Short mmCIF file of C-alpha atoms and ligand atoms in Angstrom, two decimals:
data_model
loop_
_atom_site.label_atom_id
_atom_site.label_comp_id
_atom_site.label_asym_id
_atom_site.label_seq_id
_atom_site.Cartn_x
_atom_site.Cartn_y
_atom_site.Cartn_z
CA UNK A 1 0.13 -0.07 -0.28
CA UNK A 2 2.45 2.71 -1.22
CA UNK A 3 1.53 5.92 -2.70
CA UNK A 4 3.79 6.30 -5.96
CA UNK A 5 1.83 9.54 -7.29
CA UNK A 6 3.31 12.01 -4.15
CA UNK A 7 6.33 11.61 -1.92
CA UNK A 8 5.03 10.66 1.66
CA UNK A 9 5.09 13.70 4.26
CA UNK A 10 4.45 10.84 6.85
CA UNK A 11 4.74 7.18 7.28
CA UNK A 12 3.43 5.26 10.02
CA UNK A 13 5.13 1.88 10.23
CA UNK A 14 3.71 -0.85 12.24
CA UNK A 15 3.20 1.10 15.55
CA UNK A 16 2.31 -0.08 18.70
CA UNK A 17 1.42 2.29 22.07
CA UNK A 18 0.97 0.49 25.31
CA UNK A 19 -0.59 2.02 28.68
CA UNK A 20 0.52 0.80 32.12
CA UNK A 21 -2.68 -0.10 34.25
CA UNK A 22 -3.07 -1.76 37.35
CA UNK A 23 -4.50 -4.59 35.47
CA UNK A 24 -1.41 -5.00 32.98
CA UNK A 25 -0.61 -3.67 29.97
CA UNK A 26 -3.17 -2.26 27.91
CA UNK A 27 -2.30 -2.45 23.84
CA UNK A 28 -4.18 0.91 22.72
CA UNK A 29 -2.46 0.69 19.25
CA UNK A 30 -1.37 -2.60 17.75
CA UNK A 31 0.33 -2.72 14.25
CA UNK A 32 -0.73 0.48 12.43
CA UNK A 33 0.86 1.44 9.60
CA UNK A 34 -0.28 4.07 7.05
CA UNK A 35 1.08 7.07 4.94
CA UNK A 36 -0.08 10.56 3.98
CA UNK A 37 1.21 12.72 0.98
CA UNK A 38 1.23 16.45 -0.06
CA UNK A 39 -2.54 17.75 -0.10
CA UNK A 40 -3.83 14.38 0.77
CA UNK A 41 -6.27 13.81 3.77
CA UNK A 42 -6.64 10.51 5.68
CA UNK A 43 -9.39 10.24 7.89
CA UNK A 44 -9.16 7.89 10.90
CA UNK A 45 -12.40 6.41 11.86
CA UNK A 46 -13.73 4.33 14.76
CA UNK A 47 -15.68 4.41 18.18
CA UNK A 48 -14.46 6.02 20.99
CA UNK A 49 -11.32 3.79 22.58
CA UNK A 50 -10.34 2.45 19.09
CA UNK A 51 -7.07 4.00 19.15
CA UNK A 52 -7.62 6.73 16.92
CA UNK A 53 -6.75 9.75 18.79
CA UNK A 54 -3.79 7.95 20.82
CA UNK A 55 -2.23 7.38 17.34
CA UNK A 56 -2.75 11.04 16.50
CA UNK A 57 -1.44 12.18 19.60
CA UNK A 58 1.71 9.82 19.31
CA UNK A 59 2.44 11.10 15.58
CA UNK A 60 2.40 14.71 17.40
CA UNK A 61 4.70 13.87 19.96
CA UNK A 62 1.83 14.17 22.59
CA UNK A 63 2.09 10.51 24.40
CA UNK A 64 -0.43 10.32 26.98
CA UNK A 65 0.33 10.01 30.30
CA UNK A 66 1.57 6.19 31.66
CA UNK A 67 1.67 5.31 27.53
CA UNK A 68 4.59 4.60 25.82
CA UNK A 69 5.68 3.74 22.27
CA UNK A 70 6.10 -0.29 22.37
CA UNK A 71 7.22 -0.65 18.72
CA UNK A 72 7.13 0.72 15.55
CA UNK A 73 8.50 3.85 13.55
CA UNK A 74 6.72 7.55 12.82
CA UNK A 75 8.79 8.61 9.85
CA UNK A 76 8.19 12.57 9.10
CA UNK A 77 9.94 13.68 6.08
CA UNK A 78 12.19 10.81 6.13
CA UNK A 79 13.23 11.08 9.60
CA UNK A 80 12.04 8.80 12.51
CA UNK A 81 10.42 11.15 15.13
CA UNK A 82 9.59 8.45 17.94
CA UNK A 83 12.16 9.51 21.02
CA UNK A 84 12.81 13.13 20.31
CA UNK A 85 13.60 14.90 23.13
CA UNK A 86 10.89 17.59 24.43
CA UNK A 87 12.91 20.35 22.84
CA UNK A 88 13.42 18.86 19.61
CA UNK A 89 9.45 18.02 19.67
CA UNK A 90 9.01 21.97 20.51
CA UNK A 91 10.66 22.69 17.29
CA UNK A 92 8.73 20.28 15.23
CA UNK A 93 5.46 21.29 16.63
CA UNK A 94 3.63 24.07 14.93
CA UNK A 95 6.75 24.40 12.24
CA UNK A 96 6.18 20.95 10.34
CA UNK A 97 3.18 19.60 12.29
CA UNK A 98 0.31 21.08 14.20
CA UNK A 99 -3.07 20.07 15.41
CA UNK A 100 -6.43 21.31 16.01
CA UNK A 101 -8.59 20.19 18.40
CA UNK A 102 -12.64 19.78 19.06
CA UNK A 103 -12.42 22.21 21.64
CA UNK A 104 -10.59 25.04 21.14
CA UNK A 105 -11.15 26.72 24.31
CA UNK A 106 -9.04 23.93 25.88
CA UNK A 107 -6.07 24.85 23.73
CA UNK A 108 -6.59 28.83 24.02
CA UNK A 109 -5.41 30.54 27.00
CA UNK A 110 -8.68 32.11 28.33
CA UNK A 111 -6.87 35.14 29.84
CA UNK A 112 -4.91 36.34 27.05
CA UNK A 113 -6.08 38.03 23.77
CA UNK A 114 -6.65 36.13 20.69
CA UNK A 115 -4.33 38.39 19.00
CA UNK A 116 -1.34 37.96 21.63
CA UNK A 117 -1.57 34.14 21.36
CA UNK A 118 -1.05 34.07 17.56
CA UNK A 119 1.53 37.08 17.64
CA UNK A 120 3.36 35.27 20.17
CA UNK A 121 3.94 32.34 17.85
CA UNK A 122 5.63 34.72 15.15
CA UNK A 123 7.70 36.34 18.08
CA UNK A 124 8.83 33.23 19.76
CA UNK A 125 9.54 31.24 16.36
CA UNK A 126 10.26 33.66 13.81
CA UNK A 127 11.86 36.34 16.20
CA UNK A 128 9.39 39.09 14.42
CA UNK A 129 8.93 42.36 16.62
CA UNK A 130 5.47 43.15 18.23
CA UNK A 131 4.17 45.53 15.94
CA UNK A 132 5.10 43.08 12.73
CA UNK A 133 3.79 39.98 14.69
CA UNK A 134 0.63 41.75 15.44
CA UNK A 135 0.07 42.68 11.79
CA UNK A 136 0.85 39.04 10.83
CA UNK A 137 -1.79 37.96 13.20
CA UNK A 138 -4.42 40.27 11.95
CA UNK A 139 -3.53 38.58 8.23
CA UNK A 140 -4.04 35.35 9.22
CA UNK A 141 -7.11 35.96 11.21
CA UNK A 142 -8.38 37.62 8.06
CA UNK A 143 -7.25 34.78 5.79
CA UNK A 144 -9.31 32.34 8.00
CA UNK A 145 -12.54 34.57 7.58
CA UNK A 146 -12.60 36.15 11.02
CA UNK A 147 -14.67 39.42 10.13
CA UNK A 148 -13.06 42.67 11.24
CA UNK A 149 -9.84 40.83 12.31
CA UNK A 150 -7.53 43.80 13.25
CA UNK A 151 -10.10 44.92 15.65
CA UNK A 152 -10.76 41.57 16.93
CA UNK A 153 -7.18 41.04 18.04
CA UNK A 154 -7.65 42.52 21.38
CA UNK A 155 -10.58 40.20 22.04
CA UNK A 156 -10.40 37.34 24.55
CA UNK A 157 -11.24 33.83 23.46
CA UNK A 158 -14.75 33.69 25.22
CA UNK A 159 -15.94 36.61 23.35
CA UNK A 160 -15.70 34.54 19.85
CA UNK A 161 -18.61 31.93 18.95
CA UNK A 162 -17.65 28.60 18.63
CA UNK A 163 -16.76 28.39 14.90
CA UNK A 164 -14.77 31.70 15.10
CA UNK A 165 -12.84 30.11 18.06
CA UNK A 166 -12.32 27.09 15.83
CA UNK A 167 -10.95 29.56 12.94
CA UNK A 168 -8.72 31.04 15.48
CA UNK A 169 -7.11 27.40 16.00
CA UNK A 170 -6.85 26.94 12.39
CA UNK A 171 -5.01 30.28 12.39
CA UNK A 172 -2.66 29.18 14.95
CA UNK A 173 -2.12 25.78 13.58
CA UNK A 174 -1.34 27.45 9.97
CA UNK A 175 0.69 30.50 11.13
CA UNK A 176 4.06 28.92 11.04
CA UNK A 177 3.57 27.11 7.83
CA UNK A 178 3.37 23.40 8.84
CA UNK A 179 3.46 20.54 6.03
CA UNK A 180 1.11 18.19 7.93
CA UNK A 181 -2.29 19.14 10.32
CA UNK A 182 -3.66 16.98 12.35
CA UNK A 183 -7.54 17.63 13.05
CA UNK A 184 -8.86 15.65 15.92
CA UNK A 185 -12.71 15.82 15.66
CA UNK A 186 -12.32 19.47 14.83
CA UNK A 187 -16.04 20.36 13.80
CA UNK A 188 -18.01 17.76 16.70
CA UNK A 189 -18.82 20.83 18.87
CA UNK A 190 -20.43 23.01 15.93
CA UNK A 191 -23.72 23.28 14.14
CA UNK A 192 -23.95 21.84 10.74
CA UNK A 193 -23.74 25.20 8.82
CA UNK A 194 -20.70 26.27 10.67
CA UNK A 195 -19.17 22.78 10.30
CA UNK A 196 -19.60 22.72 6.56
CA UNK A 197 -18.02 26.24 6.65
CA UNK A 198 -14.90 24.86 8.82
CA UNK A 199 -14.58 21.82 6.65
CA UNK A 200 -14.40 24.09 3.42
CA UNK A 201 -11.93 26.34 5.11
CA UNK A 202 -9.73 23.53 5.84
CA UNK A 203 -9.97 22.06 2.27
CA UNK A 204 -9.06 25.49 1.00
CA UNK A 205 -6.17 26.12 2.99
CA UNK A 206 -4.81 22.52 2.13
CA UNK A 207 -5.04 22.99 -1.27
CA UNK A 208 -3.40 26.63 -1.28
CA UNK A 209 -0.46 25.20 1.31
CA UNK A 210 -0.03 21.86 -0.18
CA UNK A 211 -0.84 20.37 3.54
CA UNK A 212 -1.16 16.71 4.32
CA UNK A 213 -4.03 16.20 6.84
CA UNK A 214 -4.92 13.51 9.32
CA UNK A 215 -8.45 14.04 10.38
CA UNK A 216 -9.67 12.05 13.20
CA UNK A 217 -13.69 11.60 13.57
CA UNK A 218 -16.35 9.46 14.61
CA UNK A 219 -18.62 11.22 11.93
CA UNK A 220 -18.64 9.43 8.73
CA UNK A 221 -20.47 12.35 7.03
CA UNK A 222 -17.74 14.71 7.95
CA UNK A 223 -15.17 12.12 6.49
CA UNK A 224 -17.01 11.73 3.36
CA UNK A 225 -17.11 15.24 2.74
CA UNK A 226 -13.40 16.20 3.89
CA UNK A 227 -11.05 13.12 3.30
CA UNK A 228 -9.39 11.35 0.23
CA UNK A 229 -8.75 7.90 2.21
CA UNK A 230 -10.13 6.52 5.29
CA UNK A 231 -8.69 4.06 7.80
CA UNK A 232 -11.01 2.35 10.11
CA UNK A 233 -9.72 1.41 13.46
CA UNK A 234 -11.14 -1.07 15.80
CA UNK A 235 -9.55 -2.18 19.14
CA UNK A 236 -6.15 -0.45 18.29
CA UNK A 237 -5.89 -1.86 14.86
CA UNK A 238 -6.25 -0.62 11.68
CA UNK A 239 -9.12 -3.30 9.98
CA UNK A 240 -9.69 -1.31 6.47
CA UNK A 241 -8.30 1.09 4.46
CA UNK A 242 -8.95 2.75 1.09
CA UNK A 243 -10.32 5.67 -0.97
CA UNK A 244 -13.54 7.23 0.54
CA UNK A 245 -15.56 5.93 -2.60
CA UNK A 246 -14.11 2.17 -2.10
CA UNK A 247 -14.83 1.83 1.53
CA UNK A 248 -18.22 3.80 1.54
CA UNK A 249 -19.45 2.21 -1.46
CA UNK A 250 -18.28 -1.38 -0.85
CA UNK A 251 -17.18 -1.85 2.94
CA UNK A 252 -14.82 -4.86 2.95
CA UNK A 253 -14.81 -5.41 6.98
CA UNK A 254 -17.99 -6.06 8.95
CA UNK A 255 -17.22 -3.63 11.45
CA UNK A 256 -17.36 -0.80 8.57
CA UNK A 257 -20.31 -2.45 7.06
CA UNK A 258 -21.68 -1.82 10.71
CA UNK A 259 -20.72 1.84 10.94
CA UNK A 260 -22.16 2.69 7.49
CA UNK A 261 -25.65 1.08 8.48
CA UNK A 262 -25.89 3.30 11.52
CA UNK A 263 -25.51 6.33 9.33
CA UNK A 264 -28.78 7.79 8.08
CA UNK A 265 -29.15 8.29 4.54
CA UNK A 266 -31.79 10.01 2.20
CA UNK A 267 -32.89 6.50 1.33
CA UNK A 268 -33.96 5.40 5.10
CA UNK A 269 -36.71 7.65 5.20
CA UNK A 270 -36.38 7.87 8.90
CA UNK A 271 -35.95 4.23 9.45
CA UNK A 272 -34.36 3.40 12.80
CA UNK A 273 -30.55 2.92 12.23
CA UNK A 274 -28.82 -0.38 12.95
CA UNK A 275 -26.42 0.31 15.73
CA UNK A 276 -23.61 -2.34 16.06
CA UNK A 277 -24.50 -4.50 18.87
CA UNK A 278 -22.12 -4.93 21.89
CA UNK A 279 -19.25 -3.28 23.46
CA UNK A 280 -15.83 -2.49 22.05
CA UNK A 281 -13.57 -4.98 23.89
CA UNK A 282 -11.16 -4.58 26.96
CA UNK A 283 -7.91 -3.78 25.82
CA UNK A 284 -5.95 -5.42 28.59
CA UNK A 285 -7.86 -8.88 28.01
CA UNK A 286 -8.67 -8.55 24.27
CA UNK A 287 -10.93 -11.49 22.74
CA UNK A 288 -8.85 -14.67 21.06
CA UNK A 289 -8.69 -14.43 17.38
CA UNK A 290 -9.94 -11.64 15.70
CA UNK A 291 -11.41 -8.57 17.85
CA UNK A 292 -14.17 -7.91 16.47
CA UNK A 293 -15.77 -11.65 16.79
CA UNK A 294 -18.08 -11.15 19.81
CA UNK A 295 -20.12 -8.69 17.99
CA UNK A 296 -19.50 -9.71 14.39
CA UNK A 297 -22.87 -11.12 12.26
CA UNK A 298 -20.05 -12.99 9.97
CA UNK A 299 -18.20 -14.61 12.63
CA UNK A 300 -17.60 -18.42 12.47
CA UNK A 301 -15.19 -20.65 14.30
CA UNK A 302 -11.80 -19.72 12.70
CA UNK A 303 -12.50 -16.06 13.93
CA UNK A 304 -12.49 -17.10 17.61
CA UNK A 305 -9.11 -18.94 16.76
CA UNK A 306 -6.91 -16.89 14.46
CA UNK A 307 -6.38 -13.14 14.14
CA UNK A 308 -6.79 -12.06 10.45
CA UNK A 309 -3.98 -10.65 8.43
CA UNK A 310 -4.76 -7.42 6.53
CA UNK A 311 -5.51 -8.59 3.20
CA UNK A 312 -4.60 -6.17 0.04
CA UNK A 313 -7.44 -5.71 -2.25
CA UNK A 314 -5.98 -3.10 -4.62
CA UNK A 315 -3.49 -0.75 -4.28
CA UNK A 316 -3.97 1.09 -1.45
CA UNK A 317 -6.52 -0.84 -0.02
CA UNK A 318 -6.81 -3.77 2.35
CA UNK A 319 -9.08 -5.29 5.07
CA UNK A 320 -8.09 -7.57 7.80
CA UNK A 321 -11.24 -10.16 7.63
CA UNK A 322 -11.63 -13.89 6.92
CA UNK A 323 -14.42 -13.54 5.04
CA UNK A 324 -13.73 -10.09 3.12
CA UNK A 325 -15.44 -11.15 -0.12
CA UNK A 326 -18.74 -12.38 1.56
CA UNK A 327 -18.77 -8.94 3.35
CA UNK A 328 -18.28 -7.14 0.11
CA UNK A 329 -21.06 -9.14 -1.65
CA UNK A 330 -23.26 -8.46 1.16
CA UNK A 331 -22.49 -4.62 1.19
CA UNK A 332 -23.75 -4.75 -2.77
CA UNK A 333 -27.08 -5.74 -1.50
CA UNK A 334 -27.77 -3.11 0.75
FE1 SF4 B 1 -16.13 -10.83 11.40
FE2 SF4 B 1 -14.38 -13.21 11.43
FE3 SF4 B 1 -14.04 -10.98 9.77
FE4 SF4 B 1 -13.62 -10.88 12.26
S1 SF4 B 1 -12.28 -12.10 10.97
S2 SF4 B 1 -14.59 -9.43 11.19
S3 SF4 B 1 -15.08 -11.89 13.15
S4 SF4 B 1 -15.73 -12.30 9.75
#
């Protein structure tokens, strides 16, 4: 599953992340591999606890407390960044790789004006004087669609609406021209109209700045609008990958199929949605064989005994299921 068309900005190879818990090590991420190229958006989807946010945080060098990288590599522009010092990470973050979060309020300092917080990035990283840094902050706020930007520099974060705060976050993330942007549920807290505006803004900036992007989301509607490719995670593993069209039109893993069936479409006409039965498994004591078998309508004996390896189905398409063909055939009948 390599991309011949564009050089990879990022390649994650066989990544494993473990948490120390009183019950023993918890494998939050297992054997995760993917790449992201210039101008490309990879969405990572899955239920909460699937490992998608831990993966993103690890790529960003923000490994959660009590967690450690137990194996694999995170290669950014050809350099393995696992194990870099805090000092090296501070330099990479913002400059090469930036992140926007679901809740900008938690990432912004409530006691400082928005203009000060953006300008501070130019002062600290670019050595700009106060006046120039303020001017650049206003330009950037204008570029992300904040009306009357020069006047709003002196407002504190709580004076902005949720959508405008998310624009401020995007301005801060883009301030130092990073190559890779990680967006963790960036529109979850916003209403549908503002959500669409923010996704459009991200898409536009991605094209003009040739950004690679990782979009973390549980919302398949958002992913369909914003991503090029999808990686579906379950219990710490990627269970299916492909382009948005491939995965949405012909899901090849029962978990993906379940996620799709839980999304309302115009065809449903208000029919009740089929939620996936059961709960995600314990990561300290995962089920034998395929982790999805206790919830899987396709499960047979072999699924309880053997964990399926990813099967390559196309140039950048794979599914980790013993009965992939059956699932694809079933998806066609939807
Ligand atoms: Fe279901 Fe078996 Fe495929 Fe796992 S391997 S997803 S249990 S059919």
